[in-house]
Amino acid sequence: DGGITQSPKYLFRKEGQNVTLSCEQNLNHDAMYWYRQDPGQGLRLIYYSQIVNDFQKGDIAEGYSVSREKKESFPLTVTSAQKNPTAFYLCASSVTGTGLADTQYFGPGTRLTVL
Amino acid sequence: QQQVKQSPQSLIVQKGGISIINCAYENTAFDYFPWYQQFPGKGPALLIAIRPDVSEKKEGRFTISFNKSAKQFSLHIMDSQPGDSATYFCAASLNAGKSTFGDGTTLTVKP
């Protein structure tokens, strides 16, 4: 079965802790993305990567960090510097990171709650 | 500055009716306009998409109408069904694949 997996589905964090959200894809896609979804605000881009070992900040990168050491993996770390991290986090991938824009395939999401 | 504006925020339609959701964009360089459907607790999934060289695309009960001069595009759902109840997002992309999303429309189809 090809697709994108995210883990865990639910995550609880105490204030001051860093947490890492996992995203894996077996679609052989070059580009991967992280979005944050809050009620009534749509999807906001946190980070994206068009190729291994390279990534760019999105619109709301402050308080987050990523790595792209393997084509199939793009983990997101929510650091203690992110003041309001409670949200639904979505990972996505697409075939090409350059050239014509294309469909994004989304994972099932991770719901992060700060206690 | 929001580059893609979506309306309405919520929509209630009777079963069998037509659901219409509108989006307006600002950047004329966008070259891909997809609509995504999202059910509660799930990730969005592509519903239908269009490129700016055509004015309309139809797939089953779903149609995108695209007006390049007005910088607007819309989703029409014909014969709306209760199973269509979901949140719909329009998006616009450049050649880098990075998408800008609208704020979403929550559609409720009443039986």
CSV table of C-alpha atoms in Angstrom, one decimal:
chain,number,residue,atom,x,y,z
A,1,ASP,CA,0.0,0.0,0.0
A,2,GLY,CA,1.5,3.3,-1.1
A,3,GLY,CA,0.9,6.4,0.9
A,4,ILE,CA,2.0,8.7,3.7
A,5,THR,CA,2.0,7.7,7.3
A,6,GLN,CA,2.2,10.1,10.3
A,7,SER,CA,2.8,9.1,13.9
A,8,PRO,CA,1.6,9.4,16.5
A,9,LYS,CA,-2.1,10.1,15.8
A,10,TYR,CA,-2.4,12.0,19.1
A,11,LEU,CA,0.4,13.6,21.1
A,12,PHE,CA,0.4,15.4,24.4
A,13,ARG,CA,3.2,17.7,25.4
A,14,LYS,CA,4.0,19.5,28.6
A,15,GLU,CA,5.0,23.1,28.3
A,16,GLY,CA,8.8,23.5,27.8
A,17,GLN,CA,9.2,20.2,26.0
A,18,ASN,CA,10.3,19.5,22.5
A,19,VAL,CA,8.4,16.9,20.6
A,20,THR,CA,9.0,15.3,17.2
A,21,LEU,CA,6.3,14.3,14.7
A,22,SER,CA,7.0,11.5,12.3
A,23,CYS,CA,6.2,11.6,8.6
A,24,GLU,CA,7.1,8.8,6.2
A,25,GLN,CA,6.1,8.3,2.5
A,26,ASN,CA,6.7,5.4,0.2
A,27,LEU,CA,5.4,7.2,-2.9
A,28,ASN,CA,8.9,8.0,-4.1
A,29,HIS,CA,8.0,11.7,-4.1
A,30,ASP,CA,10.7,14.3,-4.2
A,31,ALA,CA,8.9,17.1,-2.3
A,32,MET,CA,7.5,17.0,1.2
A,33,TYR,CA,5.6,19.6,3.3
A,34,TRP,CA,4.4,20.3,6.8
A,35,TYR,CA,1.2,22.2,7.5
A,36,ARG,CA,-0.5,23.4,10.6
A,37,GLN,CA,-4.3,23.4,10.7
A,38,ASP,CA,-6.3,25.5,13.2
A,39,PRO,CA,-10.0,25.9,13.2
A,40,GLY,CA,-11.2,28.4,10.6
A,41,GLN,CA,-7.7,29.2,9.3
A,42,GLY,CA,-7.1,26.6,6.7
A,43,LEU,CA,-3.7,25.1,6.2
A,44,ARG,CA,-0.6,27.1,6.9
A,45,LEU,CA,2.8,26.0,5.6
A,46,ILE,CA,5.5,25.4,8.2
A,47,TYR,CA,8.4,24.0,6.2
A,48,TYR,CA,8.9,22.3,2.9
A,49,SER,CA,11.6,20.3,1.2
A,50,GLN,CA,12.1,19.7,-2.5
A,51,ILE,CA,15.1,17.4,-2.3
A,52,VAL,CA,17.0,15.4,0.3
A,53,ASN,CA,19.2,17.5,2.6
A,54,ASP,CA,17.5,20.7,1.7
A,55,PHE,CA,14.5,22.5,3.1
A,56,GLN,CA,12.9,25.9,3.2
A,57,LYS,CA,10.9,27.9,5.7
A,58,GLY,CA,7.2,28.3,5.0
A,59,ASP,CA,4.9,31.0,6.3
A,60,ILE,CA,5.0,30.1,10.0
A,61,ALA,CA,8.4,28.4,10.6
A,62,GLU,CA,9.2,30.1,14.0
A,63,GLY,CA,9.4,27.5,16.8
A,64,TYR,CA,9.7,24.5,14.4
A,65,SER,CA,12.5,22.6,12.9
A,66,VAL,CA,12.8,19.8,10.3
A,67,SER,CA,15.4,17.5,8.7
A,68,ARG,CA,15.4,15.7,5.4
A,69,GLU,CA,18.1,13.0,5.6
A,70,LYS,CA,16.2,10.5,3.6
A,71,LYS,CA,13.8,10.9,0.7
A,72,GLU,CA,11.0,9.1,2.4
A,73,SER,CA,11.2,10.8,5.8
A,74,PHE,CA,10.6,14.4,6.9
A,75,PRO,CA,10.2,14.7,10.7
A,76,LEU,CA,9.0,17.9,12.3
A,77,THR,CA,10.2,19.0,15.8
A,78,VAL,CA,7.9,21.4,17.7
A,79,THR,CA,10.3,23.2,20.0
A,80,SER,CA,9.5,25.0,23.3
A,81,ALA,CA,9.9,28.2,21.4
A,82,GLN,CA,6.6,27.6,19.7
A,83,LYS,CA,4.2,29.5,22.0
A,84,ASN,CA,0.9,28.1,20.8
A,85,PRO,CA,1.6,24.6,19.4
A,86,THR,CA,-1.8,23.0,20.0
A,87,ALA,CA,-3.1,22.2,16.5
A,88,PHE,CA,-3.6,19.5,13.9
A,89,TYR,CA,-0.4,18.9,11.9
A,90,LEU,CA,-0.5,17.5,8.4
A,91,CYS,CA,2.4,16.2,6.3
A,92,ALA,CA,2.1,16.0,2.5
A,93,SER,CA,4.2,15.1,-0.4
A,94,SER,CA,4.2,15.7,-4.2
A,95,VAL,CA,5.9,14.2,-7.2
A,96,THR,CA,7.9,17.2,-8.2
A,97,GLY,CA,9.4,20.0,-6.2
A,98,THR,CA,10.3,21.9,-9.3
A,99,GLY,CA,8.6,22.3,-12.7
A,100,LEU,CA,4.8,22.2,-13.0
A,101,ALA,CA,3.0,22.3,-9.7
A,102,ASP,CA,1.2,19.0,-8.9
A,103,THR,CA,-1.2,17.3,-6.5
A,104,GLN,CA,-0.2,17.1,-2.8
A,105,TYR,CA,-0.9,13.8,-1.0
A,106,PHE,CA,-1.7,14.2,2.7
A,107,GLY,CA,-1.1,12.0,5.6
A,108,PRO,CA,-3.8,11.3,8.3
A,109,GLY,CA,-2.4,14.0,10.6
A,110,THR,CA,-1.2,14.3,14.2
A,111,ARG,CA,-3.2,16.2,16.8
A,112,LEU,CA,-0.8,17.8,19.2
A,113,THR,CA,-2.1,19.1,22.6
A,114,VAL,CA,-0.1,21.1,25.1
A,115,LEU,CA,-1.0,20.3,28.7
B,1,GLN,CA,-1.9,39.3,2.8
B,2,GLN,CA,-4.0,36.4,1.9
B,3,GLN,CA,-3.4,35.2,-1.6
B,4,VAL,CA,-6.4,32.9,-1.9
B,5,LYS,CA,-9.8,34.0,-0.5
B,6,GLN,CA,-12.5,31.4,-0.2
B,7,SER,CA,-16.2,31.8,0.4
B,8,PRO,CA,-18.6,31.0,2.0
B,9,GLN,CA,-17.1,29.8,5.3
B,10,SER,CA,-20.0,27.4,5.7
B,11,LEU,CA,-22.8,26.2,3.5
B,12,ILE,CA,-25.9,24.2,4.1
B,13,VAL,CA,-27.6,22.5,1.1
B,14,GLN,CA,-30.5,20.1,0.8
B,15,LYS,CA,-29.9,16.7,-0.6
B,16,GLY,CA,-30.1,16.8,-4.4
B,17,GLY,CA,-29.2,20.5,-4.5
B,18,ILE,CA,-26.2,22.3,-6.0
B,19,SER,CA,-23.3,23.3,-3.7
B,20,ILE,CA,-21.2,26.2,-5.0
B,21,ILE,CA,-17.9,27.3,-3.3
B,22,ASN,CA,-15.9,30.3,-4.7
B,23,CYS,CA,-12.2,31.2,-4.5
B,24,ALA,CA,-10.4,34.3,-5.7
B,25,TYR,CA,-6.6,34.6,-6.1
B,26,GLU,CA,-4.2,37.4,-6.5
B,27,ASN,CA,-1.0,36.0,-8.0
B,28,THR,CA,-1.4,35.6,-11.8
B,29,ALA,CA,1.7,33.3,-11.8
B,30,PHE,CA,-0.3,30.5,-10.2
B,31,ASP,CA,-0.5,27.5,-12.6
B,32,TYR,CA,-2.4,24.9,-10.7
B,33,PHE,CA,-5.8,25.1,-8.9
B,34,PRO,CA,-6.8,22.1,-6.9
B,35,TRP,CA,-9.8,21.5,-4.6
B,36,TYR,CA,-9.3,19.2,-1.6
B,37,GLN,CA,-11.9,17.4,0.4
B,38,GLN,CA,-11.4,16.8,4.1
B,39,PHE,CA,-13.5,14.7,6.5
B,40,PRO,CA,-13.2,15.3,10.3
B,41,GLY,CA,-10.0,13.9,11.8
B,42,LYS,CA,-8.5,13.0,8.4
B,43,GLY,CA,-6.1,14.6,6.0
B,44,PRO,CA,-7.3,16.4,2.9
B,45,ALA,CA,-7.5,14.5,-0.4
B,46,LEU,CA,-7.5,15.8,-3.9
B,47,LEU,CA,-11.0,16.1,-5.3
B,48,ILE,CA,-10.5,17.8,-8.7
B,49,ALA,CA,-8.0,20.2,-10.2
B,50,ILE,CA,-7.6,22.5,-13.1
B,51,ARG,CA,-4.8,24.4,-14.9
B,52,PRO,CA,-5.4,27.9,-16.3
B,53,ASP,CA,-5.4,26.9,-19.9
B,54,VAL,CA,-9.0,25.6,-19.6
B,55,SER,CA,-12.2,27.3,-18.3
B,56,GLU,CA,-14.0,24.2,-17.0
B,57,LYS,CA,-13.3,20.7,-15.9
B,58,LYS,CA,-15.9,18.1,-14.9
B,59,GLU,CA,-15.5,14.8,-13.0
B,60,GLY,CA,-18.7,13.1,-12.2
B,61,ARG,CA,-20.8,15.4,-10.0
B,62,PHE,CA,-17.9,17.8,-9.4
B,63,THR,CA,-17.1,20.7,-11.7
B,64,ILE,CA,-14.5,23.4,-11.5
B,65,SER,CA,-15.2,26.7,-13.3
B,66,PHE,CA,-12.2,28.9,-13.9
B,67,ASN,CA,-12.2,32.6,-14.9
B,68,LYS,CA,-8.7,33.7,-15.6
B,69,SER,CA,-9.5,37.4,-16.3
B,70,ALA,CA,-11.4,37.7,-13.0
B,71,LYS,CA,-8.9,35.6,-11.1
B,72,GLN,CA,-11.6,33.4,-9.7
B,73,PHE,CA,-12.5,29.7,-9.7
B,74,SER,CA,-15.3,27.8,-8.2
B,75,LEU,CA,-16.4,24.3,-7.3
B,76,HIS,CA,-19.9,23.1,-8.2
B,77,ILE,CA,-21.2,19.9,-6.6
B,78,MET,CA,-24.3,18.7,-8.5
B,79,ASP,CA,-26.9,16.5,-6.8
B,80,SER,CA,-25.3,17.0,-3.4
B,81,GLN,CA,-25.4,14.0,-1.1
B,82,PRO,CA,-25.1,13.7,2.7
B,83,GLY,CA,-21.8,11.9,2.1
B,84,ASP,CA,-20.5,15.1,0.5
B,85,SER,CA,-20.6,16.7,3.9
B,86,ALA,CA,-17.0,17.7,4.6
B,87,THR,CA,-14.7,20.7,4.6
B,88,TYR,CA,-13.5,21.8,1.1
B,89,PHE,CA,-10.3,23.8,0.5
B,90,CYS,CA,-9.3,25.5,-2.7
B,91,ALA,CA,-5.6,26.0,-3.3
B,92,ALA,CA,-3.3,27.6,-5.8
B,93,SER,CA,0.3,26.6,-6.7
B,94,LEU,CA,3.3,27.9,-8.5
B,95,ASN,CA,5.9,25.8,-10.3
B,96,ALA,CA,7.7,25.0,-7.1
B,97,GLY,CA,4.7,23.0,-5.9
B,98,LYS,CA,4.2,25.1,-2.8
B,99,SER,CA,0.5,25.6,-2.3
B,100,THR,CA,-1.5,28.5,-0.9
B,101,PHE,CA,-4.8,27.3,0.6
B,102,GLY,CA,-8.1,29.1,1.2
B,103,ASP,CA,-9.5,29.0,4.7
B,104,GLY,CA,-12.0,26.2,3.9
B,105,THR,CA,-15.7,25.8,3.5
B,106,THR,CA,-17.7,23.5,5.8
B,107,LEU,CA,-20.4,21.9,3.7
B,108,THR,CA,-23.4,20.2,5.3
B,109,VAL,CA,-25.9,18.4,3.1
B,110,LYS,CA,-29.2,17.8,4.8
B,111,PRO,CA,-31.1,14.6,3.9
